[in-house]
Amino acid sequence: MADRLKLPDLPYEMKALEPHISERTLEFHYGKHHATYVKKTSDAVEGTPLEKQPLVNIVRAAAQDKEQAGLFNNAAQAWNHTFFWHCMTPKGGHEPSGELGKRISGDFGSFDAFCEKFEEAAVGQFGSGWAWLVEDGGKLDIVSTSNADTPLVHGKTPLLTLDVWEHAYYLDYQNRRPDFVKAFLEHLVNWEFVEQNLVSGDVEEKLRAVG
Ligand code: MN3
């Protein structure tokens, strides 16, 4: 049983991702947008059977019920954002080696081919959404989702994500989403986190821990 949902700590300082993502962006993106998704989710489940459930269970339960679309949007955004923060680290972005490097080369041809396909998904997502590296039936794949939608409810295991809502980059890059995507891949991706999602332990436990 989990405690009442609260905004998880960022895994780094607000200014740690500069110059690629500014402190000001994180003050709004984490401190306002993410905080609001968490608060609305927490308020919505208060006094319901979902109240003490881990966030990932709330996301999946809400996805099953059309009348819970509002809860789904807030809960999925709360989960997606926490996952996204962990996908980045200061001085990240180095080409992954080891098991993950092999899997990326095997399934996409090369790391460069992976980057090209991920960029296409992130830049090509029309309007608000997310680009993802997922594991799907034992194979790595890249997908994009709209608004709050998340691979968690499509039977895929999220390994890496990038938020391409305008609020993620507008203060730093204005309309230049491709520059934001490039900076993410070249300087920010926490491949150690991605590899942990891929190869170790109980995936469900990891997904619960993120929330
Ligand atoms: Mn966002």
PDB file of C-alpha atoms and ligand atoms in Angstrom:
ATOM      1  CA  MET A   1       0.000   0.000   0.000  1.00  0.00           C
ATOM      2  CA  ALA A   2       1.319   3.397  -0.963  1.00  0.00           C
ATOM      3  CA  ASP A   3       0.932   6.664   0.879  1.00  0.00           C
ATOM      4  CA  ARG A   4      -1.102   9.495  -0.558  1.00  0.00           C
ATOM      5  CA  LEU A   5       0.461  10.563  -3.857  1.00  0.00           C
ATOM      6  CA  LYS A   6       2.937  13.373  -3.668  1.00  0.00           C
ATOM      7  CA  LEU A   7       5.276  15.072  -6.107  1.00  0.00           C
ATOM      8  CA  PRO A   8       8.484  13.004  -6.165  1.00  0.00           C
ATOM      9  CA  ASP A   9      11.802  14.834  -5.793  1.00  0.00           C
ATOM     10  CA  LEU A  10      13.683  15.647  -8.966  1.00  0.00           C
ATOM     11  CA  PRO A  11      16.739  13.376  -9.253  1.00  0.00           C
ATOM     12  CA  TYR A  12      18.980  16.486  -9.682  1.00  0.00           C
ATOM     13  CA  GLU A  13      19.054  20.216  -8.953  1.00  0.00           C
ATOM     14  CA  MET A  14      16.762  22.518 -10.948  1.00  0.00           C
ATOM     15  CA  LYS A  15      19.737  24.037 -12.733  1.00  0.00           C
ATOM     16  CA  ALA A  16      21.596  20.755 -13.303  1.00  0.00           C
ATOM     17  CA  LEU A  17      20.485  20.320 -16.912  1.00  0.00           C
ATOM     18  CA  GLU A  18      21.586  23.786 -18.050  1.00  0.00           C
ATOM     19  CA  PRO A  19      22.266  24.991 -20.684  1.00  0.00           C
ATOM     20  CA  HIS A  20      20.087  22.394 -22.432  1.00  0.00           C
ATOM     21  CA  ILE A  21      17.083  22.751 -20.127  1.00  0.00           C
ATOM     22  CA  SER A  22      17.040  25.886 -17.987  1.00  0.00           C
ATOM     23  CA  GLU A  23      16.254  26.194 -14.309  1.00  0.00           C
ATOM     24  CA  ARG A  24      13.333  28.415 -15.303  1.00  0.00           C
ATOM     25  CA  THR A  25      11.879  25.684 -17.525  1.00  0.00           C
ATOM     26  CA  LEU A  26      12.102  23.159 -14.684  1.00  0.00           C
ATOM     27  CA  GLU A  27      10.589  25.628 -12.226  1.00  0.00           C
ATOM     28  CA  PHE A  28       7.499  25.697 -14.429  1.00  0.00           C
ATOM     29  CA  HIS A  29       7.583  22.216 -15.911  1.00  0.00           C
ATOM     30  CA  TYR A  30       8.316  20.310 -12.704  1.00  0.00           C
ATOM     31  CA  GLY A  31       7.214  22.876 -10.133  1.00  0.00           C
ATOM     32  CA  LYS A  32       3.903  23.846 -11.771  1.00  0.00           C
ATOM     33  CA  HIS A  33       2.835  21.456 -14.549  1.00  0.00           C
ATOM     34  CA  HIS A  34       3.971  18.185 -12.977  1.00  0.00           C
ATOM     35  CA  ALA A  35       2.918  19.306  -9.499  1.00  0.00           C
ATOM     36  CA  THR A  36      -0.577  20.076 -10.785  1.00  0.00           C
ATOM     37  CA  TYR A  37      -0.971  16.667 -12.439  1.00  0.00           C
ATOM     38  CA  VAL A  38       0.011  14.990  -9.154  1.00  0.00           C
ATOM     39  CA  LYS A  39      -2.310  17.156  -7.054  1.00  0.00           C
ATOM     40  CA  LYS A  40      -5.290  16.617  -9.371  1.00  0.00           C
ATOM     41  CA  THR A  41      -4.683  12.858  -9.381  1.00  0.00           C
ATOM     42  CA  SER A  42      -4.383  12.763  -5.612  1.00  0.00           C
ATOM     43  CA  ASP A  43      -7.570  14.819  -5.172  1.00  0.00           C
ATOM     44  CA  ALA A  44      -9.502  12.674  -7.657  1.00  0.00           C
ATOM     45  CA  VAL A  45      -8.699   9.346  -5.978  1.00  0.00           C
ATOM     46  CA  GLU A  46      -9.222  10.560  -2.417  1.00  0.00           C
ATOM     47  CA  GLY A  47     -11.824   8.422  -0.712  1.00  0.00           C
ATOM     48  CA  THR A  48     -12.000   5.932  -3.616  1.00  0.00           C
ATOM     49  CA  PRO A  49     -10.627   2.375  -3.767  1.00  0.00           C
ATOM     50  CA  LEU A  50      -7.710   3.735  -5.839  1.00  0.00           C
ATOM     51  CA  GLU A  51      -6.585   6.082  -3.061  1.00  0.00           C
ATOM     52  CA  LYS A  52      -3.811   3.863  -1.704  1.00  0.00           C
ATOM     53  CA  GLN A  53      -2.769   2.310  -5.003  1.00  0.00           C
ATOM     54  CA  PRO A  54       0.572   2.995  -6.670  1.00  0.00           C
ATOM     55  CA  LEU A  55       0.328   5.523  -9.472  1.00  0.00           C
ATOM     56  CA  VAL A  56       0.888   2.954 -12.221  1.00  0.00           C
ATOM     57  CA  ASN A  57      -2.211   1.045 -11.044  1.00  0.00           C
ATOM     58  CA  ILE A  58      -4.276   4.248 -11.065  1.00  0.00           C
ATOM     59  CA  VAL A  59      -3.154   4.969 -14.642  1.00  0.00           C
ATOM     60  CA  ARG A  60      -4.130   1.483 -15.809  1.00  0.00           C
ATOM     61  CA  ALA A  61      -7.446   1.432 -13.948  1.00  0.00           C
ATOM     62  CA  ALA A  62      -8.444   4.834 -15.343  1.00  0.00           C
ATOM     63  CA  ALA A  63      -7.511   3.747 -18.873  1.00  0.00           C
ATOM     64  CA  GLN A  64     -10.117   0.948 -18.640  1.00  0.00           C
ATOM     65  CA  ASP A  65     -12.997   3.321 -17.915  1.00  0.00           C
ATOM     66  CA  LYS A  66     -14.138   6.005 -20.378  1.00  0.00           C
ATOM     67  CA  GLU A  67     -15.761   7.967 -17.567  1.00  0.00           C
ATOM     68  CA  GLN A  68     -12.357   8.301 -15.929  1.00  0.00           C
ATOM     69  CA  ALA A  69     -10.735  10.139 -18.854  1.00  0.00           C
ATOM     70  CA  GLY A  70      -9.988  13.160 -16.658  1.00  0.00           C
ATOM     71  CA  LEU A  71      -8.301  11.000 -14.029  1.00  0.00           C
ATOM     72  CA  PHE A  72      -6.398   9.132 -16.735  1.00  0.00           C
ATOM     73  CA  ASN A  73      -5.029  12.368 -18.205  1.00  0.00           C
ATOM     74  CA  ASN A  74      -3.723  13.612 -14.863  1.00  0.00           C
ATOM     75  CA  ALA A  75      -2.459  10.261 -13.557  1.00  0.00           C
ATOM     76  CA  ALA A  76      -0.712   9.331 -16.819  1.00  0.00           C
ATOM     77  CA  GLN A  77       0.874  12.771 -17.027  1.00  0.00           C
ATOM     78  CA  ALA A  78       2.036  12.436 -13.411  1.00  0.00           C
ATOM     79  CA  TRP A  79       3.663   9.063 -14.183  1.00  0.00           C
ATOM     80  CA  ASN A  80       5.081  10.120 -17.570  1.00  0.00           C
ATOM     81  CA  HIS A  81       6.764  13.180 -16.051  1.00  0.00           C
ATOM     82  CA  THR A  82       8.426  11.312 -13.183  1.00  0.00           C
ATOM     83  CA  PHE A  83       9.690   8.760 -15.670  1.00  0.00           C
ATOM     84  CA  PHE A  84      10.921  11.547 -17.958  1.00  0.00           C
ATOM     85  CA  TRP A  85      12.960  13.241 -15.184  1.00  0.00           C
ATOM     86  CA  HIS A  86      14.759   9.959 -14.559  1.00  0.00           C
ATOM     87  CA  CYS A  87      15.509   9.602 -18.272  1.00  0.00           C
ATOM     88  CA  MET A  88      17.849  12.602 -18.038  1.00  0.00           C
ATOM     89  CA  THR A  89      21.082  13.317 -16.202  1.00  0.00           C
ATOM     90  CA  PRO A  90      23.634  16.132 -16.317  1.00  0.00           C
ATOM     91  CA  LYS A  91      26.383  15.168 -18.790  1.00  0.00           C
ATOM     92  CA  GLY A  92      24.255  12.391 -20.246  1.00  0.00           C
ATOM     93  CA  GLY A  93      23.788  11.420 -23.861  1.00  0.00           C
ATOM     94  CA  HIS A  94      26.824   9.215 -24.406  1.00  0.00           C
ATOM     95  CA  GLU A  95      26.247   6.315 -26.757  1.00  0.00           C
ATOM     96  CA  PRO A  96      25.156   3.306 -24.686  1.00  0.00           C
ATOM     97  CA  SER A  97      27.388   0.239 -24.537  1.00  0.00           C
ATOM     98  CA  GLY A  98      26.841  -3.220 -23.089  1.00  0.00           C
ATOM     99  CA  GLU A  99      23.596  -5.128 -23.419  1.00  0.00           C
ATOM    100  CA  LEU A 100      21.576  -2.017 -24.281  1.00  0.00           C
ATOM    101  CA  GLY A 101      24.045  -0.918 -26.975  1.00  0.00           C
ATOM    102  CA  LYS A 102      23.824  -4.369 -28.543  1.00  0.00           C
ATOM    103  CA  ARG A 103      20.033  -4.405 -28.458  1.00  0.00           C
ATOM    104  CA  ILE A 104      19.847  -0.955 -30.069  1.00  0.00           C
ATOM    105  CA  SER A 105      22.242  -1.958 -32.863  1.00  0.00           C
ATOM    106  CA  GLY A 106      20.414  -5.240 -33.331  1.00  0.00           C
ATOM    107  CA  ASP A 107      16.925  -3.756 -33.555  1.00  0.00           C
ATOM    108  CA  PHE A 108      17.626  -0.435 -35.316  1.00  0.00           C
ATOM    109  CA  GLY A 109      20.803  -1.234 -37.285  1.00  0.00           C
ATOM    110  CA  SER A 110      23.000   1.285 -35.451  1.00  0.00           C
ATOM    111  CA  PHE A 111      22.896   3.908 -32.710  1.00  0.00           C
ATOM    112  CA  ASP A 112      22.740   6.636 -35.377  1.00  0.00           C
ATOM    113  CA  ALA A 113      19.775   4.938 -37.013  1.00  0.00           C
ATOM    114  CA  PHE A 114      18.078   4.753 -33.618  1.00  0.00           C
ATOM    115  CA  CYS A 115      18.675   8.506 -33.061  1.00  0.00           C
ATOM    116  CA  GLU A 116      17.284   9.351 -36.478  1.00  0.00           C
ATOM    117  CA  LYS A 117      14.129   7.335 -35.868  1.00  0.00           C
ATOM    118  CA  PHE A 118      13.663   8.734 -32.359  1.00  0.00           C
ATOM    119  CA  GLU A 119      14.063  12.289 -33.684  1.00  0.00           C
ATOM    120  CA  GLU A 120      11.487  11.617 -36.382  1.00  0.00           C
ATOM    121  CA  ALA A 121       9.004  10.369 -33.792  1.00  0.00           C
ATOM    122  CA  ALA A 122       9.643  13.313 -31.445  1.00  0.00           C
ATOM    123  CA  VAL A 123       9.614  16.035 -34.083  1.00  0.00           C
ATOM    124  CA  GLY A 124       6.800  14.451 -36.089  1.00  0.00           C
ATOM    125  CA  GLN A 125       4.384  14.084 -33.160  1.00  0.00           C
ATOM    126  CA  PHE A 126       1.701  16.608 -34.139  1.00  0.00           C
ATOM    127  CA  GLY A 127       0.769  18.805 -31.190  1.00  0.00           C
ATOM    128  CA  SER A 128       1.334  17.684 -27.609  1.00  0.00           C
ATOM    129  CA  GLY A 129       2.713  14.279 -26.728  1.00  0.00           C
ATOM    130  CA  TRP A 130       5.668  12.051 -26.037  1.00  0.00           C
ATOM    131  CA  ALA A 131       8.311  10.059 -27.927  1.00  0.00           C
ATOM    132  CA  TRP A 132       9.272   6.690 -26.423  1.00  0.00           C
ATOM    133  CA  LEU A 133      11.744   3.871 -26.705  1.00  0.00           C
ATOM    134  CA  VAL A 134       9.815   0.788 -25.630  1.00  0.00           C
ATOM    135  CA  GLU A 135      10.279  -2.944 -25.390  1.00  0.00           C
ATOM    136  CA  ASP A 136       7.448  -4.704 -27.149  1.00  0.00           C
ATOM    137  CA  GLY A 137       7.372  -8.483 -27.350  1.00  0.00           C
ATOM    138  CA  GLY A 138      11.116  -8.769 -26.769  1.00  0.00           C
ATOM    139  CA  LYS A 139      12.005  -6.194 -29.423  1.00  0.00           C
ATOM    140  CA  LEU A 140      12.914  -2.525 -29.034  1.00  0.00           C
ATOM    141  CA  ASP A 141      10.670  -0.057 -30.826  1.00  0.00           C
ATOM    142  CA  ILE A 142      10.032   3.681 -31.021  1.00  0.00           C
ATOM    143  CA  VAL A 143       6.533   5.048 -30.649  1.00  0.00           C
ATOM    144  CA  SER A 144       4.956   8.431 -30.111  1.00  0.00           C
ATOM    145  CA  THR A 145       1.834   9.092 -28.060  1.00  0.00           C
ATOM    146  CA  SER A 146      -0.575  12.046 -27.995  1.00  0.00           C
ATOM    147  CA  ASN A 147      -1.335  14.199 -24.978  1.00  0.00           C
ATOM    148  CA  ALA A 148      -1.204  12.028 -21.828  1.00  0.00           C
ATOM    149  CA  ASP A 149      -1.225   8.657 -23.567  1.00  0.00           C
ATOM    150  CA  THR A 150       1.445   6.235 -22.396  1.00  0.00           C
ATOM    151  CA  PRO A 151       2.820   2.818 -23.478  1.00  0.00           C
ATOM    152  CA  LEU A 152       1.972   1.606 -19.949  1.00  0.00           C
ATOM    153  CA  VAL A 153      -1.598   1.029 -21.090  1.00  0.00           C
ATOM    154  CA  HIS A 154      -0.688  -0.545 -24.431  1.00  0.00           C
ATOM    155  CA  GLY A 155       1.191  -3.580 -23.110  1.00  0.00           C
ATOM    156  CA  LYS A 156       4.599  -2.075 -23.863  1.00  0.00           C
ATOM    157  CA  THR A 157       7.438  -1.489 -21.437  1.00  0.00           C
ATOM    158  CA  PRO A 158       8.653   2.128 -21.429  1.00  0.00           C
ATOM    159  CA  LEU A 159      12.457   2.395 -21.493  1.00  0.00           C
ATOM    160  CA  LEU A 160      13.022   6.069 -22.399  1.00  0.00           C
ATOM    161  CA  THR A 161      10.791   9.043 -23.037  1.00  0.00           C
ATOM    162  CA  LEU A 162      10.955  12.634 -24.200  1.00  0.00           C
ATOM    163  CA  ASP A 163       8.224  15.156 -23.452  1.00  0.00           C
ATOM    164  CA  VAL A 164       7.452  17.130 -26.623  1.00  0.00           C
ATOM    165  CA  TRP A 165       4.626  19.265 -25.218  1.00  0.00           C
ATOM    166  CA  GLU A 166       5.506  22.920 -25.870  1.00  0.00           C
ATOM    167  CA  HIS A 167       5.759  23.534 -22.112  1.00  0.00           C
ATOM    168  CA  ALA A 168       8.828  21.230 -22.137  1.00  0.00           C
ATOM    169  CA  TYR A 169      10.901  23.475 -24.396  1.00  0.00           C
ATOM    170  CA  TYR A 170       9.225  26.750 -25.292  1.00  0.00           C
ATOM    171  CA  LEU A 171      11.074  28.982 -22.794  1.00  0.00           C
ATOM    172  CA  ASP A 172      14.449  27.650 -23.984  1.00  0.00           C
ATOM    173  CA  TYR A 173      13.874  26.843 -27.660  1.00  0.00           C
ATOM    174  CA  GLN A 174      10.599  28.636 -28.602  1.00  0.00           C
ATOM    175  CA  ASN A 175       9.300  26.830 -31.708  1.00  0.00           C
ATOM    176  CA  ARG A 176      12.561  24.935 -32.366  1.00  0.00           C
ATOM    177  CA  ARG A 177      11.480  21.492 -31.211  1.00  0.00           C
ATOM    178  CA  PRO A 178      14.139  19.756 -33.384  1.00  0.00           C
ATOM    179  CA  ASP A 179      16.921  21.586 -31.466  1.00  0.00           C
ATOM    180  CA  PHE A 180      15.420  20.459 -28.152  1.00  0.00           C
ATOM    181  CA  VAL A 181      15.249  16.851 -29.360  1.00  0.00           C
ATOM    182  CA  LYS A 182      18.880  16.978 -30.516  1.00  0.00           C
ATOM    183  CA  ALA A 183      20.054  18.441 -27.199  1.00  0.00           C
ATOM    184  CA  PHE A 184      18.181  15.683 -25.342  1.00  0.00           C
ATOM    185  CA  LEU A 185      19.848  12.913 -27.348  1.00  0.00           C
ATOM    186  CA  GLU A 186      23.317  14.470 -27.398  1.00  0.00           C
ATOM    187  CA  HIS A 187      23.578  15.767 -23.826  1.00  0.00           C
ATOM    188  CA  LEU A 188      20.844  14.552 -21.502  1.00  0.00           C
ATOM    189  CA  VAL A 189      19.772  10.926 -21.946  1.00  0.00           C
ATOM    190  CA  ASN A 190      20.512   8.826 -18.870  1.00  0.00           C
ATOM    191  CA  TRP A 191      21.339   5.560 -20.626  1.00  0.00           C
ATOM    192  CA  GLU A 192      22.074   3.852 -17.294  1.00  0.00           C
ATOM    193  CA  PHE A 193      18.455   4.383 -16.310  1.00  0.00           C
ATOM    194  CA  VAL A 194      17.290   3.110 -19.706  1.00  0.00           C
ATOM    195  CA  GLU A 195      19.445   0.003 -19.363  1.00  0.00           C
ATOM    196  CA  GLN A 196      18.068  -0.682 -15.892  1.00  0.00           C
ATOM    197  CA  ASN A 197      14.561  -0.567 -17.330  1.00  0.00           C
ATOM    198  CA  LEU A 198      15.586  -3.058 -19.977  1.00  0.00           C
ATOM    199  CA  VAL A 199      17.622  -5.730 -18.321  1.00  0.00           C
ATOM    200  CA  SER A 200      17.128  -5.925 -14.625  1.00  0.00           C
ATOM    201  CA  GLY A 201      14.634  -7.272 -12.224  1.00  0.00           C
ATOM    202  CA  ASP A 202      10.909  -6.956 -11.950  1.00  0.00           C
ATOM    203  CA  VAL A 203       9.653  -4.451 -14.501  1.00  0.00           C
ATOM    204  CA  GLU A 204       6.357  -3.952 -12.689  1.00  0.00           C
ATOM    205  CA  GLU A 205       8.192  -3.136  -9.479  1.00  0.00           C
ATOM    206  CA  LYS A 206      10.272  -0.567 -11.339  1.00  0.00           C
ATOM    207  CA  LEU A 207       7.190   1.030 -12.861  1.00  0.00           C
ATOM    208  CA  ARG A 208       5.623   1.263  -9.405  1.00  0.00           C
ATOM    209  CA  ALA A 209       8.789   2.786  -7.980  1.00  0.00           C
ATOM    210  CA  VAL A 210       8.779   5.562 -10.577  1.00  0.00           C
ATOM    211  CA  GLY A 211       5.367   6.788  -9.506  1.00  0.00           C
TER     212      GLY A 211
HETATM  213 MN   MN3 B   1       5.417  18.040 -19.639  1.00  0.00          MN
END
